[in-house]
């Protein structure tokens, strides 16, 4: 650099020059240290979150091989995550299709011990990824494992690491008056504990954030082992939706019923209060060995659910043509 060259060329002896260079380097080092000291925190949290993600994926792969799910490869899918659980497991989701409207949201493993649901959701994500032409004009959001803390243990639990049932923790209008009261009245079963306050759990906030961000028209949450389809949503189009479910029920030889909803449940929050078509698929068993069998059994109705054309803004959404 010319300026540097002039500064050191004539004015100083070699000794003075090296002393001066040491001072300049000293200043430089000091400024660098100061800069590092005041670097914004996210740089560090980004690194630790990447580390957490690696740990999460390896724990997940271990569990996947434990259950013998040899054809599930979560590492092959591009996941997004902005939140994590108490045990620092990232709350992952992925999106497919070019459409930004009419989204369908899939939610799996809200209860960590419903093992077969995890296979079904990862398999679905893989299937959609491998068949992009079928889904290019759709908006599909898949959150395959909402309760990783419950799932990634040697004895998986329904509740999360705080002992809360995520499907009783949504901030529904009846939460304050009924959630704890009903839980106490039913004998304080720890498997159904709704938490100390509505939306207290990261896993609940995660699902709320997905609903707010993608504004899905349809939600399919997968549970087990109650063995039926259950629907919550707008009553304005109840007849045609019931007819559609009746058809699905016949095609899959699977019962459907209106199971009702609870204070703090997703069906109550999304279906009842926000009028989103919220379907719950309760698989017959939580046993991980049935994952593949269930995927083949329910794949056609899942694809029909994705393709079910709805029209009109909330809360007046209607099925426009159930034959498509
Ligand atoms: Zn469940």
Short mmCIF file of C-alpha atoms and ligand atoms in Angstrom, two decimals:
data_model
loop_
_atom_site.label_atom_id
_atom_site.label_comp_id
_atom_site.label_asym_id
_atom_site.label_seq_id
_atom_site.Cartn_x
_atom_site.Cartn_y
_atom_site.Cartn_z
CA UNK A 1 0.00 0.00 0.00
CA UNK A 2 1.54 3.33 -1.03
CA UNK A 3 0.55 5.26 2.12
CA UNK A 4 2.01 2.61 4.39
CA UNK A 5 5.15 2.55 2.28
CA UNK A 6 5.70 6.32 2.58
CA UNK A 7 5.05 6.24 6.35
CA UNK A 8 7.76 3.69 7.04
CA UNK A 9 10.30 4.62 4.35
CA UNK A 10 12.14 7.80 5.35
CA UNK A 11 11.16 9.18 8.75
CA UNK A 12 12.32 6.34 11.08
CA UNK A 13 15.44 4.19 11.72
CA UNK A 14 14.93 0.39 11.44
CA UNK A 15 14.67 0.13 15.30
CA UNK A 16 12.08 2.90 15.52
CA UNK A 17 10.22 1.29 12.66
CA UNK A 18 9.93 -2.10 14.33
CA UNK A 19 8.88 -0.46 17.66
CA UNK A 20 6.26 1.51 15.80
CA UNK A 21 5.06 -1.61 13.98
CA UNK A 22 4.74 -3.42 17.33
CA UNK A 23 2.63 -0.56 18.69
CA UNK A 24 0.38 -0.63 15.57
CA UNK A 25 -0.03 -4.41 15.89
CA UNK A 26 -0.71 -4.05 19.61
CA UNK A 27 -3.47 -1.51 18.89
CA UNK A 28 -4.86 -3.77 16.21
CA UNK A 29 -4.91 -6.81 18.49
CA UNK A 30 -6.58 -4.78 21.25
CA UNK A 31 -9.29 -3.54 18.87
CA UNK A 32 -9.83 -7.10 17.58
CA UNK A 33 -10.26 -8.42 21.12
CA UNK A 34 -12.69 -5.61 21.93
CA UNK A 35 -14.61 -6.39 18.74
CA UNK A 36 -14.84 -10.09 19.61
CA UNK A 37 -15.94 -9.25 23.15
CA UNK A 38 -18.89 -7.22 21.91
CA UNK A 39 -19.92 -9.45 19.02
CA UNK A 40 -23.68 -9.92 19.06
CA UNK A 41 -24.85 -13.06 20.87
CA UNK A 42 -26.69 -14.69 17.88
CA UNK A 43 -23.33 -15.66 16.31
CA UNK A 44 -22.69 -17.91 19.29
CA UNK A 45 -26.26 -19.15 19.61
CA UNK A 46 -26.21 -20.02 15.89
CA UNK A 47 -23.21 -22.30 16.47
CA UNK A 48 -24.76 -23.96 19.48
CA UNK A 49 -28.05 -24.45 17.63
CA UNK A 50 -26.18 -26.14 14.72
CA UNK A 51 -24.56 -28.38 17.29
CA UNK A 52 -27.92 -29.13 18.89
CA UNK A 53 -29.27 -30.01 15.44
CA UNK A 54 -26.43 -32.50 14.84
CA UNK A 55 -27.03 -34.09 18.25
CA UNK A 56 -30.75 -34.21 17.55
CA UNK A 57 -30.30 -35.90 14.18
CA UNK A 58 -27.99 -38.53 15.60
CA UNK A 59 -30.38 -39.23 18.52
CA UNK A 60 -33.19 -39.48 15.99
CA UNK A 61 -31.27 -41.90 13.79
CA UNK A 62 -30.50 -44.05 16.82
CA UNK A 63 -34.20 -44.21 17.72
CA UNK A 64 -35.12 -44.92 14.09
CA UNK A 65 -32.76 -47.89 13.94
CA UNK A 66 -34.01 -49.07 17.35
CA UNK A 67 -37.50 -49.33 15.84
CA UNK A 68 -36.23 -50.98 12.66
CA UNK A 69 -37.39 -48.20 10.31
CA UNK A 70 -34.71 -48.89 7.73
CA UNK A 71 -36.32 -46.82 4.94
CA UNK A 72 -36.54 -43.53 6.88
CA UNK A 73 -33.79 -40.98 6.18
CA UNK A 74 -34.49 -37.69 7.99
CA UNK A 75 -31.01 -36.44 7.07
CA UNK A 76 -32.01 -36.33 3.38
CA UNK A 77 -34.63 -33.64 3.99
CA UNK A 78 -33.99 -29.93 4.39
CA UNK A 79 -35.45 -28.95 7.75
CA UNK A 80 -36.12 -25.50 9.14
CA UNK A 81 -36.07 -24.75 12.85
CA UNK A 82 -36.23 -21.58 14.92
CA UNK A 83 -37.26 -22.99 18.27
CA UNK A 84 -36.20 -25.80 20.50
CA UNK A 85 -37.45 -27.77 23.47
CA UNK A 86 -36.40 -27.81 27.11
CA UNK A 87 -33.88 -30.58 26.26
CA UNK A 88 -32.53 -28.42 23.38
CA UNK A 89 -34.06 -30.54 20.64
CA UNK A 90 -34.88 -28.37 17.60
CA UNK A 91 -38.54 -28.18 16.62
CA UNK A 92 -38.25 -28.98 12.93
CA UNK A 93 -40.55 -28.55 9.95
CA UNK A 94 -40.22 -28.61 6.19
CA UNK A 95 -42.23 -27.12 3.32
CA UNK A 96 -42.97 -28.37 -0.19
CA UNK A 97 -44.60 -26.88 -3.29
CA UNK A 98 -44.56 -23.46 -4.95
CA UNK A 99 -47.90 -22.27 -3.66
CA UNK A 100 -47.94 -19.88 -0.72
CA UNK A 101 -51.70 -20.09 -0.16
CA UNK A 102 -54.13 -22.92 0.67
CA UNK A 103 -51.56 -24.61 2.87
CA UNK A 104 -52.06 -27.97 4.48
CA UNK A 105 -50.24 -28.50 7.74
CA UNK A 106 -49.24 -31.96 8.99
CA UNK A 107 -48.46 -32.45 12.65
CA UNK A 108 -46.94 -35.64 14.02
CA UNK A 109 -45.94 -37.05 17.38
CA UNK A 110 -47.48 -34.44 19.66
CA UNK A 111 -47.48 -37.31 22.14
CA UNK A 112 -43.97 -38.74 22.35
CA UNK A 113 -45.07 -42.33 22.96
CA UNK A 114 -47.20 -42.57 19.79
CA UNK A 115 -44.30 -44.14 17.95
CA UNK A 116 -45.94 -45.22 14.71
CA UNK A 117 -46.90 -41.58 13.98
CA UNK A 118 -43.22 -40.61 13.71
CA UNK A 119 -42.62 -43.17 10.96
CA UNK A 120 -45.72 -42.03 9.10
CA UNK A 121 -44.74 -38.35 9.12
CA UNK A 122 -41.10 -38.83 8.09
CA UNK A 123 -42.21 -41.27 5.39
CA UNK A 124 -44.76 -38.75 4.12
CA UNK A 125 -42.09 -36.00 3.98
CA UNK A 126 -39.86 -38.36 2.02
CA UNK A 127 -42.68 -39.32 -0.36
CA UNK A 128 -43.58 -35.68 -1.07
CA UNK A 129 -39.90 -34.81 -1.60
CA UNK A 130 -39.43 -37.74 -4.01
CA UNK A 131 -42.50 -36.81 -6.08
CA UNK A 132 -42.16 -33.05 -6.61
CA UNK A 133 -44.28 -33.05 -9.79
CA UNK A 134 -47.34 -34.22 -7.82
CA UNK A 135 -47.07 -31.39 -5.30
CA UNK A 136 -45.51 -28.47 -7.19
CA UNK A 137 -48.64 -26.32 -7.10
CA UNK A 138 -49.36 -27.09 -3.43
CA UNK A 139 -48.28 -25.68 -0.10
CA UNK A 140 -47.43 -28.53 2.23
CA UNK A 141 -45.93 -28.00 5.66
CA UNK A 142 -44.81 -31.01 7.67
CA UNK A 143 -43.82 -30.87 11.35
CA UNK A 144 -43.12 -34.58 11.87
CA UNK A 145 -42.05 -34.62 15.50
CA UNK A 146 -43.56 -31.99 17.75
CA UNK A 147 -42.56 -33.66 21.01
CA UNK A 148 -38.96 -34.84 20.53
CA UNK A 149 -38.24 -34.73 24.28
CA UNK A 150 -40.97 -37.31 24.84
CA UNK A 151 -39.91 -39.45 21.86
CA UNK A 152 -36.11 -39.42 22.24
CA UNK A 153 -35.87 -41.30 25.51
CA UNK A 154 -35.41 -44.96 26.34
CA UNK A 155 -39.03 -45.06 27.57
CA UNK A 156 -40.93 -42.55 25.42
CA UNK A 157 -43.58 -40.47 27.18
CA UNK A 158 -46.84 -38.87 26.08
CA UNK A 159 -45.93 -35.61 27.86
CA UNK A 160 -42.95 -33.31 27.18
CA UNK A 161 -39.89 -32.81 29.42
CA UNK A 162 -41.94 -30.53 31.70
CA UNK A 163 -44.56 -33.24 32.13
CA UNK A 164 -47.14 -31.31 30.08
CA UNK A 165 -49.62 -32.81 27.58
CA UNK A 166 -49.06 -30.55 24.54
CA UNK A 167 -52.56 -31.30 23.29
CA UNK A 168 -54.06 -29.71 26.44
CA UNK A 169 -51.83 -26.63 26.46
CA UNK A 170 -53.22 -24.49 23.57
CA UNK A 171 -54.57 -21.09 24.67
CA UNK A 172 -58.23 -21.87 23.98
CA UNK A 173 -60.96 -19.63 25.39
CA UNK A 174 -61.98 -22.28 27.93
CA UNK A 175 -58.42 -23.00 29.18
CA UNK A 176 -58.47 -20.73 32.24
CA UNK A 177 -61.89 -21.87 33.42
CA UNK A 178 -61.74 -25.55 32.53
CA UNK A 179 -58.31 -27.05 31.73
CA UNK A 180 -57.02 -27.58 35.28
CA UNK A 181 -60.50 -28.06 36.74
CA UNK A 182 -61.34 -30.90 34.32
CA UNK A 183 -57.91 -32.47 34.79
CA UNK A 184 -58.40 -32.48 38.59
CA UNK A 185 -61.97 -33.79 38.24
CA UNK A 186 -60.72 -36.69 36.11
CA UNK A 187 -58.23 -37.78 38.76
CA UNK A 188 -55.08 -35.74 37.93
CA UNK A 189 -53.72 -38.28 35.47
CA UNK A 190 -50.14 -37.12 34.80
CA UNK A 191 -50.43 -38.12 31.14
CA UNK A 192 -52.98 -35.33 30.55
CA UNK A 193 -51.52 -32.48 32.64
CA UNK A 194 -52.36 -29.21 30.81
CA UNK A 195 -49.51 -27.14 32.32
CA UNK A 196 -49.46 -24.19 34.66
CA UNK A 197 -50.77 -21.73 32.07
CA UNK A 198 -51.99 -21.76 28.45
CA UNK A 199 -49.24 -21.95 25.76
CA UNK A 200 -46.60 -22.33 28.47
CA UNK A 201 -44.73 -24.94 26.39
CA UNK A 202 -42.31 -24.38 23.50
CA UNK A 203 -43.94 -27.22 21.58
CA UNK A 204 -47.34 -25.48 21.80
CA UNK A 205 -45.86 -22.11 20.80
CA UNK A 206 -44.18 -23.83 17.85
CA UNK A 207 -47.49 -25.13 16.48
CA UNK A 208 -49.17 -21.74 17.04
CA UNK A 209 -46.30 -20.08 15.13
CA UNK A 210 -46.77 -22.51 12.22
CA UNK A 211 -50.52 -21.77 12.12
CA UNK A 212 -49.89 -18.00 12.23
CA UNK A 213 -47.15 -18.12 9.59
CA UNK A 214 -48.70 -20.49 7.03
CA UNK A 215 -52.41 -19.83 7.75
CA UNK A 216 -53.30 -23.41 6.75
CA UNK A 217 -56.77 -24.14 5.39
CA UNK A 218 -56.41 -27.74 6.50
CA UNK A 219 -54.57 -29.47 9.33
CA UNK A 220 -54.00 -33.18 9.66
CA UNK A 221 -52.62 -34.27 13.01
CA UNK A 222 -51.64 -37.88 13.43
CA UNK A 223 -52.19 -39.66 16.73
CA UNK A 224 -52.62 -43.21 17.99
CA UNK A 225 -54.05 -45.60 19.13
CA UNK A 226 -57.76 -44.68 19.21
CA UNK A 227 -58.43 -46.13 15.77
CA UNK A 228 -60.61 -43.55 13.94
CA UNK A 229 -60.78 -40.29 12.01
CA UNK A 230 -61.93 -37.31 14.06
CA UNK A 231 -62.91 -33.92 12.68
CA UNK A 232 -63.06 -30.41 14.14
CA UNK A 233 -63.76 -27.39 12.00
CA UNK A 234 -66.32 -25.01 10.59
CA UNK A 235 -69.89 -26.11 11.05
CA UNK A 236 -70.86 -24.03 7.96
CA UNK A 237 -69.77 -26.87 5.69
CA UNK A 238 -70.28 -29.71 8.07
CA UNK A 239 -72.55 -31.73 5.80
CA UNK A 240 -70.21 -31.88 2.85
CA UNK A 241 -67.21 -32.48 5.08
CA UNK A 242 -69.03 -35.28 6.84
CA UNK A 243 -69.88 -36.76 3.46
CA UNK A 244 -66.25 -36.55 2.44
CA UNK A 245 -65.17 -38.23 5.66
CA UNK A 246 -67.83 -40.87 5.22
CA UNK A 247 -66.36 -41.61 1.79
CA UNK A 248 -62.81 -41.77 3.21
CA UNK A 249 -64.06 -43.95 6.01
CA UNK A 250 -65.58 -46.44 3.52
CA UNK A 251 -62.55 -46.41 1.24
CA UNK A 252 -60.15 -47.12 4.06
CA UNK A 253 -62.57 -49.32 5.99
CA UNK A 254 -61.92 -47.04 8.94
CA UNK A 255 -64.34 -45.52 11.42
CA UNK A 256 -64.86 -41.82 11.71
CA UNK A 257 -66.49 -39.97 14.59
CA UNK A 258 -66.85 -36.56 16.12
CA UNK A 259 -64.78 -37.21 19.18
CA UNK A 260 -65.18 -33.69 20.56
CA UNK A 261 -62.44 -31.47 21.84
CA UNK A 262 -60.81 -30.54 25.11
CA UNK A 263 -59.71 -27.30 26.76
CA UNK A 264 -56.26 -26.64 25.28
CA UNK A 265 -56.47 -29.16 22.43
CA UNK A 266 -55.42 -28.41 18.85
CA UNK A 267 -58.88 -29.41 17.57
CA UNK A 268 -60.39 -26.78 19.87
CA UNK A 269 -57.81 -24.05 19.08
CA UNK A 270 -57.56 -24.54 15.30
CA UNK A 271 -60.78 -26.33 14.33
CA UNK A 272 -63.41 -25.04 16.75
CA UNK A 273 -62.13 -21.51 17.42
CA UNK A 274 -60.33 -20.66 14.14
CA UNK A 275 -62.53 -22.68 11.78
CA UNK A 276 -59.64 -24.47 10.11
CA UNK A 277 -60.49 -27.92 8.71
CA UNK A 278 -58.72 -29.96 11.37
CA UNK A 279 -58.69 -33.70 10.89
CA UNK A 280 -57.18 -36.06 13.42
CA UNK A 281 -56.13 -39.47 12.24
CA UNK A 282 -55.95 -41.81 15.20
CA UNK A 283 -54.05 -44.87 14.07
CA UNK A 284 -54.94 -48.28 15.49
CA UNK A 285 -51.72 -48.79 17.41
CA UNK A 286 -48.65 -46.91 18.63
CA UNK A 287 -46.47 -49.95 17.96
CA UNK A 288 -43.52 -48.86 15.79
CA UNK A 289 -43.59 -52.09 13.81
CA UNK A 290 -46.86 -51.06 12.10
CA UNK A 291 -45.48 -47.76 10.76
CA UNK A 292 -44.99 -48.97 7.19
CA UNK A 293 -48.33 -50.83 7.09
CA UNK A 294 -50.18 -47.70 8.24
CA UNK A 295 -48.42 -45.51 5.72
CA UNK A 296 -49.63 -47.74 2.89
CA UNK A 297 -53.11 -47.96 4.36
CA UNK A 298 -53.59 -44.22 4.85
CA UNK A 299 -51.47 -42.74 2.06
CA UNK A 300 -54.43 -42.55 -0.41
CA UNK A 301 -56.65 -40.65 2.06
CA UNK A 302 -53.75 -38.37 3.04
CA UNK A 303 -53.25 -37.50 -0.65
CA UNK A 304 -56.99 -36.91 -1.03
CA UNK A 305 -56.89 -34.64 2.00
CA UNK A 306 -54.05 -32.64 0.39
CA UNK A 307 -56.05 -32.37 -2.84
CA UNK A 308 -59.41 -31.64 -1.20
CA UNK A 309 -60.27 -28.27 -2.75
CA UNK A 310 -61.54 -25.66 -0.33
CA UNK A 311 -62.79 -22.22 -1.19
CA UNK A 312 -63.70 -19.03 0.66
CA UNK A 313 -61.98 -17.26 3.50
CA UNK A 314 -62.22 -18.29 7.14
CA UNK A 315 -64.65 -18.93 8.75
CA UNK A 316 -66.73 -19.63 5.62
CA UNK A 317 -64.45 -22.19 4.01
CA UNK A 318 -66.28 -24.76 1.91
CA UNK A 319 -65.40 -27.87 -0.02
CA UNK A 320 -65.84 -26.87 -3.66
CA UNK A 321 -65.70 -30.24 -5.33
CA UNK A 322 -65.02 -33.33 -3.30
CA UNK A 323 -64.71 -35.50 -6.43
CA UNK A 324 -61.36 -34.00 -7.46
ZN1 LIG B 1 -52.11 -38.54 20.89
#
